[in-house]
Amino acid sequence: MIQTGDKLVCTSGNAFYSVGKVYTVGEYVNDKFFEIPTGCNDEHWYATIDSSGIYIRFETMERKMANAYFDKLNNQIYA
């Protein structure tokens, strides 16, 4: 289960999220969506978790940008 404050590492990125970079889960919007900040100002996108994994869907954007995928980091401390 993903909770606010959990750390996620990007495993497949795009213009907004970089592979290998660690992101902190933001607030939950509802039972299906939660925020992942981009690290630029207060910008964030809405992620979901399901049988496909943890991801932010970008394929609906006009420019057909690649989706961003993440894995949860378990019990590790990061600066």
Protein backbone atom coordinates (compact mmCIF):
# COMPACT_ATOMS: atom_id res chain seq x y z
CA MET A 1 0.00 0.00 0.00
CA ILE A 2 1.22 3.51 -0.85
CA GLN A 3 0.91 6.27 1.75
CA THR A 4 1.61 9.99 1.85
CA GLY A 5 5.33 10.45 2.50
CA ASP A 6 6.42 7.12 0.95
CA LYS A 7 9.44 7.23 -1.35
CA LEU A 8 9.15 6.08 -4.96
CA VAL A 9 11.94 5.63 -7.49
CA CYS A 10 11.19 6.34 -11.14
CA THR A 11 11.82 3.25 -13.29
CA SER A 12 10.58 4.63 -16.62
CA GLY A 13 10.53 8.38 -17.02
CA ASN A 14 9.70 11.21 -19.41
CA ALA A 15 10.09 15.01 -19.53
CA PHE A 16 8.58 15.38 -16.04
CA TYR A 17 10.08 12.41 -14.14
CA SER A 18 13.67 11.14 -14.36
CA VAL A 19 14.68 7.48 -14.22
CA GLY A 20 16.47 6.70 -10.97
CA LYS A 21 15.28 9.82 -9.17
CA VAL A 22 13.42 9.41 -5.87
CA TYR A 23 10.06 11.16 -5.44
CA THR A 24 7.90 11.53 -2.33
CA VAL A 25 4.20 10.66 -2.46
CA GLY A 26 2.03 13.71 -1.84
CA GLU A 27 -1.58 13.93 -0.79
CA TYR A 28 -4.26 11.45 -1.78
CA VAL A 29 -7.01 12.84 -4.01
CA ASN A 30 -9.31 9.84 -3.60
CA ASP A 31 -9.02 6.06 -3.31
CA LYS A 32 -7.56 5.81 -6.84
CA PHE A 33 -5.26 8.82 -7.29
CA PHE A 34 -2.43 10.45 -5.35
CA GLU A 35 0.03 13.26 -6.08
CA ILE A 36 3.67 12.83 -7.06
CA PRO A 37 5.51 16.17 -7.16
CA THR A 38 7.81 16.76 -10.15
CA GLY A 39 10.35 18.62 -8.04
CA CYS A 40 9.77 21.83 -10.00
CA ASN A 41 7.98 24.52 -7.96
CA ASP A 42 4.68 23.09 -6.67
CA GLU A 43 3.94 21.11 -9.82
CA HIS A 44 2.66 17.55 -9.51
CA TRP A 45 0.81 14.92 -11.52
CA TYR A 46 -1.71 12.36 -10.35
CA ALA A 47 -0.54 8.76 -10.06
CA THR A 48 -2.39 5.54 -9.51
CA ILE A 49 -1.51 2.02 -8.40
CA ASP A 50 -3.13 -1.09 -9.83
CA SER A 51 -2.16 -4.45 -11.35
CA SER A 52 0.06 -2.58 -13.87
CA GLY A 53 2.11 -1.01 -11.05
CA ILE A 54 2.54 2.58 -9.90
CA TYR A 55 2.33 5.01 -12.79
CA ILE A 56 1.25 8.36 -14.14
CA ARG A 57 -0.62 8.09 -17.41
CA PHE A 58 0.52 10.62 -20.02
CA GLU A 59 -0.69 8.81 -23.15
CA THR A 60 -3.87 10.89 -23.24
CA MET A 61 -1.87 14.07 -23.78
CA GLU A 62 -1.88 15.49 -27.28
CA ARG A 63 1.88 14.91 -27.75
CA LYS A 64 1.64 11.22 -26.72
CA MET A 65 4.30 11.46 -24.01
CA ALA A 66 5.45 8.20 -22.41
CA ASN A 67 3.88 7.15 -19.12
CA ALA A 68 6.05 7.39 -16.00
CA TYR A 69 6.43 4.26 -13.83
CA PHE A 70 7.64 3.99 -10.24
CA ASP A 71 8.61 1.38 -7.65
CA LYS A 72 8.21 1.84 -3.91
CA LEU A 73 11.39 1.97 -1.83
CA ASN A 74 10.99 -0.20 1.25
CA ASN A 75 12.43 0.62 4.66
CA GLN A 76 15.31 2.73 3.37
CA ILE A 77 16.38 6.16 4.56
CA TYR A 78 17.17 8.79 1.92
CA ALA A 79 18.51 12.31 2.36
